[in-house]
Amino acid sequence: MTVTLKHVAERAGVSRSAVSRCFTEGASISSGTRAKVERAAVELGYFPNVLARSLTTRSTRLIGLVSNNFHNPVFLQIFDLFTRRLQDRGLRPLLVNLSEETAPARSVQMLRQYSVDGVIVASSTLPGGFARAFREAGMPVVHAFGRPADRPDVHVVGIDNIACGRIAAATLIARGYGRLGFLGGPQAASTTQDRMAGFLAEGSRHPGAGTVIRFADAYSFDAGRAAMQAAIAEGCFAEAWFCGDDVLSLGAISALRDAGLSVPGDVGVIGLNDMEMAGWAGVGLTTIHQPFDEIIAASIDLVTAMPDDPARAPVSRIFPCRVVERGTLRARC
Amino acid sequence: MTVTLKHVAERAGVSRSAVSRCFTEGASISSGTRAKVERAAVELGYFPNVLARSLTTRSTRLIGLVSNNFHNPVFLQIFDLFTRRLQDRGLRPLLVNLSEETAPARSVQMLRQYSVDGVIVASSTLPGGFARAFREAGMPVVHAFGRPADRPDVHVVGIDNIACGRIAAATLIARGYGRLGFLGGPQAASTTQDRMAGFLAEGSRHPGAGTVIRFADAYSFDAGRAAMQAAIAEGCFAEAWFCGDDVLSLGAISALRDAGLSVPGDVGVIGLNDMEMAGWAGVGLTTIHQPFDEIIAASIDLVTAMPDDPARAPVSRIFPCRVVERGTLRARC
DNA sequence: CGGAATTCTGCAACGCGTTGCAAAACGTGT
DNA sequence: ACACGTTTTGCAACGCGTTGCAGAATTCCG
């Protein structure tokens, strides 16, 4: 049935060790036996079983990719990049969907059972405790899109959300908007808190700029729309809104337009992420670009480097964001 | 470091076999030793290593989830459902991104190395040869969203694309549209061919209905938009279009509106898939709903059942689709 | 060519669990 | 207490590969 080391060894007339060495990088083997083994291997269609190998090498090349964001289109881009970059390095993503999970225990246990080489938690809404739980179970872990800190519990890769809030406010103020609005995602998420803090801090530096604050229940179109509808119904008004995410922005814009307001004519909107859809013709969302490619590459770098230096203190790697102008803010005045 | 069977056995004062049996369903073990073992196990935080176990049981509970659609938002929904349904059954998705791959060899080899219990190819644009390659390598495989056939090479789960084409044409004709347009995805894809065939067949049953045909390079917004722009530029006109996918429809609509045409005022559009975004306020795409949940459940059923009956001939499981009315066709006349 | 240095090779043990089998323990009926 | 049937248990071998070690085969050098 399955062809193993032994079959190849017999066919090639060498010992099992010889065959094994033929397939391990940098092992000592003569070109003669190597040729014999390789011929037998291709004739039999043999390839070593990674899982059996992992028993002794203690490396499965499996990486747990853990997320709970399966409704925000930007995560399709993120999964695309993660899977490709991991594949490029010969690593395999074991996808874990935490959508309905409130405690880390089960996923920790499961990833331990599969002895993954590392875990990447890719989410801005999972509480920090999830990533920490993996670390406590002894797995290399990095939290991508997590909350940076001076002394983080685990490696964090992402953006400076406070700075993003500031950039958003500064951009709106530079456009001459007076009354500013912040429409955050779930209030408990650290990203929401930080973006708001930066936004308010920058706003308060400009005496003319008042600020209103709203939250959506989730990073989703419907939540953004509902939140903005509620704001309108309650007479809560701003000349321009910073929404904590692109898909939230689209929901908000839909509510604004339904209320007879023009974007950007009557109200400005700036998002965050710069997902693919933001650039679609007819969408044209002005937003803050998050450098996904770098964040993802850095996450993989960190998680793969961890076994080499287990004592290393967790670090935060922060990448700068930039505004990308499209059509939902009025022109600079 | 890692706690193994042996540690638990020593602590509980029993043999390794006893511990093993304690963790395998339906093995013969007395309640007394079970209690001892369980206590020792929780004290040590022990859980059996699935990978080591798989060596003898020949089951990893790993399922290869293979796709090349990381740019069509509907696939985020699909991945969400797949990962959840697999998890519900204690299976683990090993995600394989085939975006840049033109030959199946590498992925076949890789999934063999990880001895996955089965493979689900989730794509409507991968040629059938990919799924076949997995079968030839001896892996249980099902092609989700593939092309059904009377005697398929591998299990196929999906929809009847010819019927969908017919439904689309019938719907448009019932609305009184005369000149019909078909905007397909990549011309080589079987889905494109079949949807077109059904569409044309139904159209030809109604003498009044002429048909024009166009193809987009990919199932993407930009491709749909570009194809429709080209159609307009060349004076290729239809009163209503059936687009082979929702995201293609959105691109097409964007081109139509840019050209000063109102949808549905001047031109009707019907899509296919019924992705989440189709229902967004302001999008309101009339489309043909594909029952993803059932397709995915059936795919998993089939792939997990295969080892029990390896001789079973491949089957096609086809689920019916239905039109969901929103706002991109004029009212029934 | 002899001997030392180097490169290869096979043996055997190991990584972590599972499982067939025979012996041990237990239970029952008389 | 004995014979008999039914659990339960441990031993040892196995699944598939890797690796330390010691000896065999080469190579190198004077």
XYZ file of C-alpha atoms (C1' of nucleotides) in Angstrom:
726
model
C 0.000 0.000 0.000
C 2.045 2.921 1.260
C 5.676 2.719 0.276
C 8.101 3.208 3.126
C 11.751 3.608 3.810
C 12.145 -0.131 4.093
C 10.861 -0.856 0.629
C 13.242 1.628 -0.882
C 16.123 0.253 1.160
C 15.434 -3.277 0.005
C 15.094 -2.296 -3.599
C 18.244 -0.222 -3.540
C 20.126 -2.877 -1.591
C 21.181 -0.548 1.214
C 20.236 -0.038 4.833
C 17.290 2.013 5.990
C 19.644 4.595 7.433
C 21.177 5.165 4.042
C 17.818 5.930 2.561
C 16.941 8.209 5.409
C 20.197 10.105 5.039
C 19.553 10.488 1.370
C 16.489 12.529 2.205
C 17.920 14.618 5.002
C 19.721 17.809 4.267
C 23.449 17.694 4.840
C 23.769 14.066 5.855
C 26.863 12.140 4.895
C 26.219 9.908 1.913
C 28.281 8.871 -1.086
C 27.164 9.765 -4.542
C 27.039 6.090 -5.466
C 24.489 5.046 -2.879
C 22.628 8.278 -3.333
C 22.115 7.408 -6.985
C 20.934 3.909 -6.137
C 18.532 5.204 -3.535
C 17.171 7.953 -5.694
C 16.458 5.577 -8.500
C 14.661 3.161 -6.239
C 12.739 6.044 -4.702
C 11.405 7.390 -7.940
C 10.600 3.926 -9.205
C 8.534 3.322 -6.104
C 7.231 6.873 -5.858
C 8.608 7.226 -2.375
C 8.589 10.336 -0.222
C 9.318 10.441 3.471
C 6.368 10.755 5.785
C 6.682 14.160 7.420
C 4.650 13.096 10.406
C 6.761 10.085 11.253
C 9.849 12.180 10.738
C 8.495 14.824 13.061
C 8.555 12.344 15.911
C 12.302 12.500 16.081
C 13.071 15.832 14.509
C 10.412 17.529 16.609
C 9.363 19.694 13.721
C 6.178 19.259 11.748
C 6.429 22.401 9.632
C 2.809 22.913 10.537
C 1.768 26.402 11.595
C -1.547 27.024 13.286
C -3.287 29.958 11.667
C -5.908 31.087 14.095
C -8.551 33.665 13.342
C -12.094 34.665 14.094
C -12.587 37.065 11.204
C -14.415 35.185 8.546
C -16.849 37.906 7.631
C -14.606 40.805 6.814
C -13.527 40.619 3.178
C -10.115 41.957 4.000
C -9.337 38.681 5.688
C -9.548 36.831 2.429
C -6.593 38.902 1.291
C -4.903 38.184 4.571
C -5.423 34.442 4.302
C -4.205 34.551 0.736
C -0.983 36.215 1.762
C -0.451 34.039 4.801
C -0.949 30.808 2.935
C 1.317 31.849 0.109
C 4.103 33.146 2.254
C 3.975 30.093 4.458
C 4.016 27.804 1.443
C 6.972 29.692 0.038
C 8.924 28.602 3.075
C 7.705 25.043 3.075
C 5.346 25.604 5.974
C 1.763 24.421 6.102
C -1.112 26.408 7.556
C -3.496 24.517 9.785
C -6.499 26.807 9.800
C -8.425 27.269 13.015
C -11.714 29.126 12.979
C -12.415 30.605 16.359
C -15.645 32.301 15.383
C -17.748 30.595 18.004
C -15.072 30.030 20.564
C -14.889 32.144 23.668
C -12.121 30.295 25.499
C -8.715 29.362 24.118
C -8.495 25.979 25.853
C -9.842 23.793 23.094
C -7.759 25.303 20.334
C -4.632 25.236 22.439
C -5.160 21.580 23.136
C -5.855 20.814 19.542
C -2.789 22.571 18.231
C -0.695 20.852 20.846
C -2.019 17.495 19.757
C -0.834 18.267 16.269
C 2.491 19.545 17.574
C 2.510 22.576 15.349
C 5.795 24.391 15.046
C 4.137 27.677 15.804
C 0.922 29.604 15.967
C -0.084 32.822 14.303
C -3.110 34.484 15.762
C -4.439 36.750 13.039
C -7.094 38.946 14.494
C -7.636 42.395 15.847
C -10.665 41.431 17.865
C -9.486 38.385 19.804
C -8.559 39.295 23.347
C -4.861 39.086 24.094
C -5.473 36.104 26.327
C -5.760 33.817 23.335
C -2.271 34.410 22.116
C -0.984 34.203 25.664
C -2.615 30.826 26.157
C -0.617 29.414 23.285
C 2.570 30.776 24.691
C 1.817 29.323 28.086
C 1.357 25.960 26.438
C 4.895 26.284 25.151
C 4.179 27.052 21.518
C 5.917 29.787 19.584
C 3.235 32.333 18.924
C 2.837 35.720 17.338
C -0.212 37.870 17.397
C -0.648 39.521 14.029
C -2.827 42.616 14.041
C -2.618 42.636 17.792
C -2.009 45.485 20.187
C 1.594 46.610 20.337
C 3.111 47.358 23.716
C 6.481 48.217 25.171
C 6.660 44.933 27.033
C 4.157 42.678 25.267
C 3.273 39.209 26.570
C 3.814 37.685 23.178
C 5.316 38.844 19.909
C 2.976 41.315 18.280
C 3.049 42.511 14.704
C 0.813 45.243 13.509
C 0.280 48.919 13.295
C 0.237 51.752 15.754
C -3.473 52.196 16.159
C -3.099 55.324 18.203
C -1.030 56.875 15.438
C -3.661 55.811 12.914
C -6.320 57.585 14.912
C -4.156 60.659 14.941
C -3.489 60.455 11.225
C -7.196 60.150 10.562
C -8.052 63.173 12.675
C -5.220 65.216 11.197
C -6.350 64.334 7.695
C -9.895 65.388 8.395
C -8.829 68.596 10.066
C -6.530 69.423 7.178
C -9.546 69.113 4.905
C -11.288 71.744 6.955
C -13.820 69.495 8.593
C -15.016 70.897 11.891
C -17.171 68.435 13.736
C -15.489 65.012 13.587
C -17.003 61.606 14.155
C -15.405 58.357 15.234
C -17.202 55.157 14.372
C -15.371 52.332 16.057
C -15.728 48.577 15.903
C -16.614 46.564 18.980
C -15.951 48.800 21.928
C -14.055 46.180 23.865
C -11.486 45.606 21.125
C -8.126 47.140 21.805
C -7.966 48.404 18.241
C -11.115 50.380 18.802
C -9.826 51.846 22.029
C -6.485 52.834 20.578
C -7.782 54.319 17.377
C -10.253 56.332 19.349
C -7.619 57.541 21.775
C -5.402 58.767 18.967
C -8.295 60.332 17.148
C -9.475 62.224 20.205
C -5.989 63.287 21.185
C -5.330 64.818 17.813
C -8.806 66.338 17.683
C -8.340 68.046 20.999
C -5.217 69.780 19.739
C -7.456 71.752 17.410
C -9.883 73.840 19.403
C -12.311 74.207 16.521
C -12.890 70.480 16.192
C -15.653 68.866 18.191
C -15.932 65.093 18.282
C -18.719 62.559 18.448
C -18.261 58.883 19.122
C -20.123 55.776 18.080
C -19.457 52.069 18.079
C -20.550 49.242 15.854
C -21.092 45.743 17.219
C -18.774 44.091 14.746
C -16.422 44.819 11.895
C -19.112 44.262 9.293
C -21.177 46.120 6.750
C -24.438 45.619 8.586
C -23.020 46.710 11.898
C -21.563 49.858 10.351
C -24.794 50.645 8.651
C -26.880 50.054 11.745
C -24.595 52.173 13.876
C -24.728 55.049 11.447
C -28.494 54.775 11.092
C -28.802 54.985 14.842
C -26.522 57.993 14.923
C -28.599 59.758 12.298
C -31.836 58.880 14.052
C -30.529 60.344 17.269
C -29.396 63.481 15.550
C -25.791 62.675 16.209
C -24.008 64.478 13.441
C -20.457 64.947 12.165
C -19.033 66.591 9.072
C -16.656 63.704 8.559
C -16.298 60.260 10.082
C -13.308 58.071 10.722
C -14.498 54.474 10.675
C -12.371 51.809 12.289
C -12.438 49.584 9.261
C -13.242 49.705 5.563
C -16.228 47.429 5.611
C -17.638 49.454 8.465
C -17.109 52.548 6.333
C -19.096 51.059 3.498
C -21.975 50.279 5.826
C -21.840 53.791 7.212
C -21.784 55.338 3.759
C -24.775 53.287 2.755
C -26.709 54.612 5.749
C -25.643 58.189 5.067
C -26.680 58.025 1.452
C -29.999 56.434 2.329
C -30.614 59.388 4.626
C -30.210 61.667 1.661
C -26.708 62.801 2.498
C -24.048 62.851 -0.162
C -20.581 61.435 0.454
C -18.306 63.338 0.133
C -20.600 66.275 -0.697
C -22.307 66.554 2.672
C -20.269 64.194 4.821
C -16.736 62.841 4.531
C -15.665 59.316 5.398
C -12.227 57.822 5.893
C -11.703 54.133 6.584
C -8.860 51.909 7.653
C -7.252 48.869 6.036
C -7.330 49.633 2.355
C -8.877 46.359 1.416
C -9.124 45.458 -2.231
C -12.733 46.516 -2.452
C -11.923 50.028 -1.289
C -10.300 50.579 -4.646
C -13.164 49.272 -6.739
C -14.586 51.752 -9.209
C -17.709 53.201 -7.684
C -16.547 52.463 -4.172
C -13.497 54.702 -4.106
C -13.085 54.765 -0.380
C -10.461 57.092 1.050
C -8.745 55.063 3.717
C -5.615 54.376 5.719
C -3.493 51.661 4.199
C -2.222 48.868 6.376
C 0.877 47.172 4.912
C -0.435 43.631 5.028
C 2.380 42.134 3.086
C 5.013 43.354 5.509
C 2.979 42.535 8.558
C 2.482 39.009 7.362
C 6.090 38.491 6.370
C 7.227 39.808 9.733
C 4.797 37.541 11.571
C 6.169 34.504 9.808
C 9.740 35.635 10.396
C 9.122 35.979 14.075
C 7.286 32.751 14.597
C 9.842 30.717 12.714
C 12.747 32.321 14.535
C 11.374 31.603 17.981
C 12.622 28.049 18.466
C 16.179 29.260 17.860
C 16.054 31.674 20.732
C 13.341 30.700 23.148
C 14.517 33.071 25.819
C 14.088 36.143 23.695
C 11.659 38.616 25.161
C 8.506 39.243 23.143
C 8.707 42.242 20.888
C 6.299 44.469 19.032
C 6.919 45.108 15.382
C 5.031 48.101 14.141
C 4.598 49.175 10.550
C 3.672 52.644 9.419
C 0.388 53.337 7.699
C -0.419 55.941 5.094
C -3.537 57.608 3.812
C -4.681 56.636 0.383
C -6.806 59.281 -1.228
C -9.814 58.233 -3.154
C -13.208 59.806 -3.267
C -14.890 59.973 0.095
C -13.324 63.122 1.474
C -13.646 66.562 -0.002
C -10.565 68.054 -1.585
C -7.872 69.562 0.631
C -8.644 73.253 1.111
C 9.411 19.020 28.202
C 6.625 17.259 26.356
C 4.698 14.840 28.509
C 4.188 11.444 26.987
C 2.362 8.228 27.575
C 5.268 6.921 29.577
C 5.197 9.716 32.105
C 1.512 9.200 32.711
C 1.986 5.448 32.994
C 4.702 5.841 35.586
C 2.764 8.329 37.610
C -0.380 6.247 37.529
C 1.561 3.064 38.240
C 0.238 1.203 35.220
C 1.601 0.067 31.890
C 1.772 2.247 28.804
C -0.876 0.141 27.152
C -3.309 0.904 29.930
C -2.858 4.606 29.400
C -3.225 4.233 25.684
C -6.412 2.267 26.086
C -7.767 4.889 28.379
C -7.627 7.354 25.507
C -8.961 5.124 22.776
C -12.650 4.777 22.218
C -14.132 1.452 23.230
C -11.002 -0.192 24.596
C -11.278 -2.575 27.489
C -10.277 -0.911 30.721
C -11.521 -1.135 34.290
C -12.998 1.875 35.970
C -10.329 1.697 38.650
C -7.330 2.072 36.387
C -9.213 4.536 34.237
C -9.601 6.772 37.280
C -5.917 6.466 38.159
C -4.866 7.238 34.623
C -7.191 10.144 34.219
C -5.974 11.731 37.373
C -2.355 11.378 36.384
C -3.168 12.722 32.930
C -4.788 15.896 34.130
C -2.089 16.448 36.719
C 0.504 16.235 33.994
C -1.608 17.959 31.361
C -1.259 15.017 29.042
C -2.938 14.556 25.691
C -2.044 11.947 23.139
C -0.018 13.093 20.171
C -2.308 12.734 17.162
C 0.609 12.450 14.798
C 2.297 9.587 16.589
C -1.053 7.896 16.910
C -1.675 8.298 13.224
C 1.319 6.094 12.476
C -0.540 3.044 13.613
C -4.158 4.074 13.230
C -3.483 5.429 9.747
C -5.732 8.379 10.323
C -4.546 11.927 10.903
C -7.938 13.622 10.848
C -6.271 16.139 8.572
C -8.186 17.206 5.481
C -6.472 19.054 2.658
C -8.550 22.047 1.637
C -7.323 23.061 -1.761
C -8.383 26.201 -3.574
C -7.211 28.851 -5.948
C -9.928 31.408 -5.269
C -8.490 33.899 -2.892
C -9.831 36.977 -4.598
C -13.521 36.320 -4.780
C -15.187 37.431 -1.550
C -17.608 34.555 -1.681
C -14.748 32.237 -0.855
C -14.345 33.772 2.549
C -17.835 32.509 3.313
C -16.892 29.186 1.855
C -13.743 28.871 3.938
C -15.685 29.902 6.994
C -18.208 27.149 6.461
C -15.633 24.540 5.564
C -13.472 25.205 8.573
C -16.422 25.206 10.942
C -18.042 22.093 9.598
C -14.731 20.263 9.589
C -14.002 21.356 13.125
C -17.447 20.233 14.212
C -16.445 16.731 13.235
C -13.012 16.870 14.755
C -11.269 17.277 11.427
C -8.548 19.811 10.674
C -8.232 21.758 7.464
C -4.776 21.981 5.973
C -5.152 24.903 3.630
C -3.438 24.780 0.264
C -3.361 27.871 -1.918
C -2.987 26.908 -5.524
C -3.146 30.428 -6.898
C 0.166 30.242 -8.655
C 0.251 26.551 -9.318
C -0.422 25.184 -12.746
C 0.377 21.526 -12.116
C -0.989 19.352 -9.342
C 2.206 17.421 -8.689
C 3.618 19.523 -5.884
C 0.435 19.726 -3.902
C -0.276 16.055 -4.330
C 3.155 15.213 -3.017
C 2.819 17.600 -0.130
C -0.546 16.282 0.989
C 0.754 12.757 0.714
C 3.690 13.619 2.922
C 1.246 14.786 5.552
C -0.906 11.705 5.039
C -4.128 13.640 5.041
C -7.276 11.597 5.440
C -8.830 13.274 2.443
C -8.758 16.206 0.102
C -11.443 18.684 -0.783
C -10.785 20.701 -3.885
C -12.934 23.802 -3.562
C -12.884 25.630 -6.827
C -14.915 26.127 -9.925
C -11.953 27.207 -12.001
C -9.397 24.479 -11.352
C -9.307 22.004 -14.190
C -10.652 18.574 -13.304
C -7.163 17.139 -13.564
C -6.255 18.479 -10.160
C -8.854 16.496 -8.308
C -8.041 13.468 -10.407
C -4.382 13.693 -9.497
C -5.236 13.359 -5.825
C -7.370 10.346 -6.518
C -4.615 8.744 -8.523
C -2.308 9.231 -5.577
C -4.720 7.177 -3.536
C -6.272 9.944 -1.500
C -10.005 10.256 -0.924
C -10.995 13.365 -2.794
C -14.074 15.361 -3.618
C -14.307 18.273 -5.955
C -16.622 20.882 -4.477
C -18.049 23.336 -6.989
C -16.821 21.088 -9.749
C -18.521 19.944 -12.894
C -21.102 17.236 -12.325
C -21.226 14.332 -14.747
C -23.014 11.040 -15.099
C -19.813 9.105 -14.620
C -17.422 11.546 -12.941
C -13.750 10.724 -12.335
C -14.009 11.815 -8.725
C -16.831 12.687 -6.387
C -18.281 16.032 -7.363
C -20.547 18.240 -5.310
C -22.094 21.338 -6.731
C -24.848 22.731 -8.791
C -26.214 22.045 -12.210
C -24.659 24.892 -14.108
C -26.617 24.185 -17.242
C -29.841 24.418 -15.250
C -28.628 27.671 -13.729
C -28.054 29.109 -17.168
C -31.554 28.060 -18.105
C -33.046 29.537 -14.955
C -31.269 32.802 -15.620
C -32.527 33.012 -19.188
C -36.044 32.036 -18.178
C -36.054 34.662 -15.462
C -34.957 37.360 -17.851
C -37.446 36.321 -20.496
C -40.249 36.270 -17.953
C -39.360 39.867 -17.153
C -39.904 40.710 -20.790
C -36.294 41.340 -21.668
C -35.680 40.798 -25.356
C -32.005 40.930 -26.143
C -30.117 38.880 -23.552
C -26.454 38.988 -22.631
C -24.223 36.356 -21.103
C -21.105 37.550 -19.330
C -19.110 34.494 -18.393
C -16.002 34.009 -16.331
C -12.844 32.533 -17.842
C -13.890 30.901 -21.060
C -11.994 27.702 -20.378
C -13.745 27.033 -17.071
C -16.348 24.317 -17.243
C -18.715 26.444 -15.185
C -18.593 29.130 -17.844
C -19.234 26.639 -20.609
C -22.150 24.991 -18.866
C -23.856 28.156 -17.740
C -23.573 29.504 -21.225
C -24.940 26.338 -22.765
C -27.997 26.390 -20.522
C -28.514 30.067 -21.079
C -28.365 29.767 -24.835
C -30.560 26.677 -24.891
C -33.296 28.372 -22.957
C -32.918 31.574 -24.954
C -33.302 29.754 -28.233
C -36.646 28.350 -27.120
C -37.999 31.890 -27.260
C -37.833 33.226 -30.777
C -37.983 36.838 -29.686
C -34.800 36.612 -27.593
C -31.452 37.347 -29.206
C -28.268 36.649 -27.292
C -24.860 38.226 -27.020
C -21.873 36.614 -25.341
C -18.877 37.971 -23.495
C -16.205 36.588 -21.239
C -14.220 38.032 -18.373
C -10.654 36.925 -17.671
C -11.354 36.029 -14.067
C -14.071 35.906 -11.475
C -13.272 39.375 -10.179
C -14.678 42.854 -10.043
C -12.061 44.329 -12.302
C -12.437 41.616 -14.896
C -16.195 42.034 -14.934
C -15.898 45.756 -15.264
C -13.321 45.567 -18.018
C -15.349 43.045 -19.973
C -18.456 45.176 -19.761
C -16.567 48.316 -20.702
C -15.257 46.539 -23.753
C -18.741 45.350 -24.642
C -20.083 48.890 -24.390
C -17.217 50.316 -26.393
C -17.857 47.827 -29.153
C -21.548 48.593 -29.159
C -22.383 45.144 -27.919
C -25.675 45.663 -26.207
C -28.180 43.625 -24.225
C -31.302 44.567 -22.307
C -30.310 42.297 -19.477
C -27.171 40.379 -18.576
C -26.606 37.117 -16.789
C -23.177 37.266 -15.195
C -21.487 34.059 -14.184
C -20.731 35.273 -10.694
C -21.774 37.990 -8.266
C -18.498 39.823 -8.114
C -18.422 39.835 -11.893
C -21.922 41.317 -11.812
C -20.804 44.120 -9.556
C -17.977 44.960 -11.924
C -20.349 44.895 -14.846
C -22.860 47.124 -13.086
C -20.134 49.588 -12.267
C -19.207 49.798 -15.958
C -22.829 50.155 -17.027
C -23.497 52.945 -14.589
C -20.314 54.742 -15.570
C -21.577 54.647 -19.132
C -24.652 56.485 -18.007
C -26.946 53.474 -18.012
C -29.210 52.844 -15.093
C -29.513 49.399 -13.531
C -32.232 48.195 -13.515
C -33.793 51.163 -15.317
C -32.001 50.717 -18.630
C -30.304 47.364 -18.221
C -31.022 44.385 -15.992
C -28.384 42.224 -14.305
C -28.657 38.856 -12.622
C -25.710 37.219 -10.933
C -24.891 33.827 -9.487
C -23.795 32.740 -6.003
C -25.700 35.005 -3.681
C -22.670 36.002 -1.720
C -23.154 37.989 1.444
C -22.344 41.252 -0.270
C -25.125 40.768 -2.804
C -27.565 41.467 -0.006
C -25.869 44.597 1.267
C -28.059 47.690 1.265
C -27.182 49.678 -1.804
C -25.901 46.627 -3.637
C -29.137 44.677 -3.814
C -28.046 42.296 -6.512
C -30.641 39.948 -7.947
C -28.878 36.643 -8.222
C -29.113 32.880 -8.222
C -28.493 31.401 -4.825
C -26.075 28.543 -4.457
C -26.737 26.469 -1.317
C -23.222 26.622 0.097
C -24.090 25.107 3.389
C -25.459 21.951 1.843
C -22.720 21.697 -0.734
C -20.092 21.926 1.951
C -21.785 19.476 4.272
C -22.166 17.011 1.421
C -18.530 17.410 0.431
C -17.390 16.570 3.915
C -19.809 13.656 4.135
C -18.473 12.204 0.949
C -14.817 12.627 1.686
C -15.100 11.142 5.138
C -17.131 8.204 3.925
C -14.666 7.215 1.237
C -12.249 5.116 3.287
C -15.147 2.881 4.341
C -15.988 1.961 0.810
C -13.037 2.573 -1.457
C -14.550 0.702 -4.342
C -17.561 2.941 -4.602
C -17.842 4.648 -7.948
C -17.537 8.435 -7.900
C -20.861 10.217 -7.792
C -22.133 13.705 -8.492
C -24.244 15.354 -5.875
C -26.169 18.266 -7.262
C -28.106 20.837 -5.316
C -30.856 23.000 -6.714
C -30.456 26.752 -6.988
C -33.091 29.416 -6.759
C -33.395 33.011 -7.829
C -33.291 35.598 -5.107
C -34.977 38.798 -6.129
C -33.383 42.032 -5.180
C -33.068 45.178 -7.166
C -31.187 44.698 -10.405
C -33.968 43.399 -12.626
C -37.117 45.278 -13.528
C -40.342 43.995 -12.039
C -42.052 41.003 -13.603
C -44.475 42.181 -16.264
C 53.216 1.202 0.002
C 52.004 2.040 5.067
C 49.471 4.541 8.105
C 46.606 8.385 9.479
C 42.621 11.109 8.410
C 38.369 11.290 6.445
C 34.083 9.786 4.668
C 30.423 6.163 4.565
C 27.705 2.621 6.236
C 24.865 -0.383 9.148
C 23.381 -1.568 13.730
C 20.459 -0.636 17.259
C 17.928 2.436 19.997
C 14.733 6.005 20.007
C 10.458 9.302 19.206
C 5.138 8.405 20.712
C 1.526 5.690 20.514
C -1.327 1.256 19.265
C -2.552 -3.512 19.336
C -2.445 -8.930 19.082
C -1.752 -12.143 22.294
C -1.231 -14.758 26.378
C -1.302 -14.557 31.182
C -3.504 -12.645 35.262
C -7.370 -11.157 37.744
C -11.967 -11.202 38.607
C -16.679 -12.972 38.889
C -20.072 -16.610 39.084
C -22.416 -20.885 40.053
C -22.399 -25.000 42.524
C -13.099 -24.314 47.377
C -13.185 -25.508 42.351
C -13.904 -25.091 37.513
C -15.221 -22.031 34.044
C -16.107 -17.791 31.508
C -15.240 -12.928 31.220
C -12.774 -8.848 31.772
C -8.328 -6.523 32.393
C -3.542 -6.197 32.095
C 1.296 -6.122 30.499
C 4.623 -7.701 27.170
C 6.552 -7.103 22.966
C 6.284 -5.909 18.308
C 4.939 -2.571 15.172
C 4.028 2.035 12.411
C 7.819 5.241 9.848
C 11.706 7.610 10.174
C 16.119 9.618 12.557
C 20.545 9.471 14.719
C 24.762 8.298 17.921
C 28.211 5.275 17.472
C 31.597 2.041 16.046
C 33.542 -0.256 12.446
C 34.441 -0.496 7.262
C 35.807 1.671 3.209
C 38.149 5.490 1.011
C 41.168 9.015 0.417
C 45.279 11.470 1.289
C 50.075 12.113 2.207
C 54.728 11.323 3.032
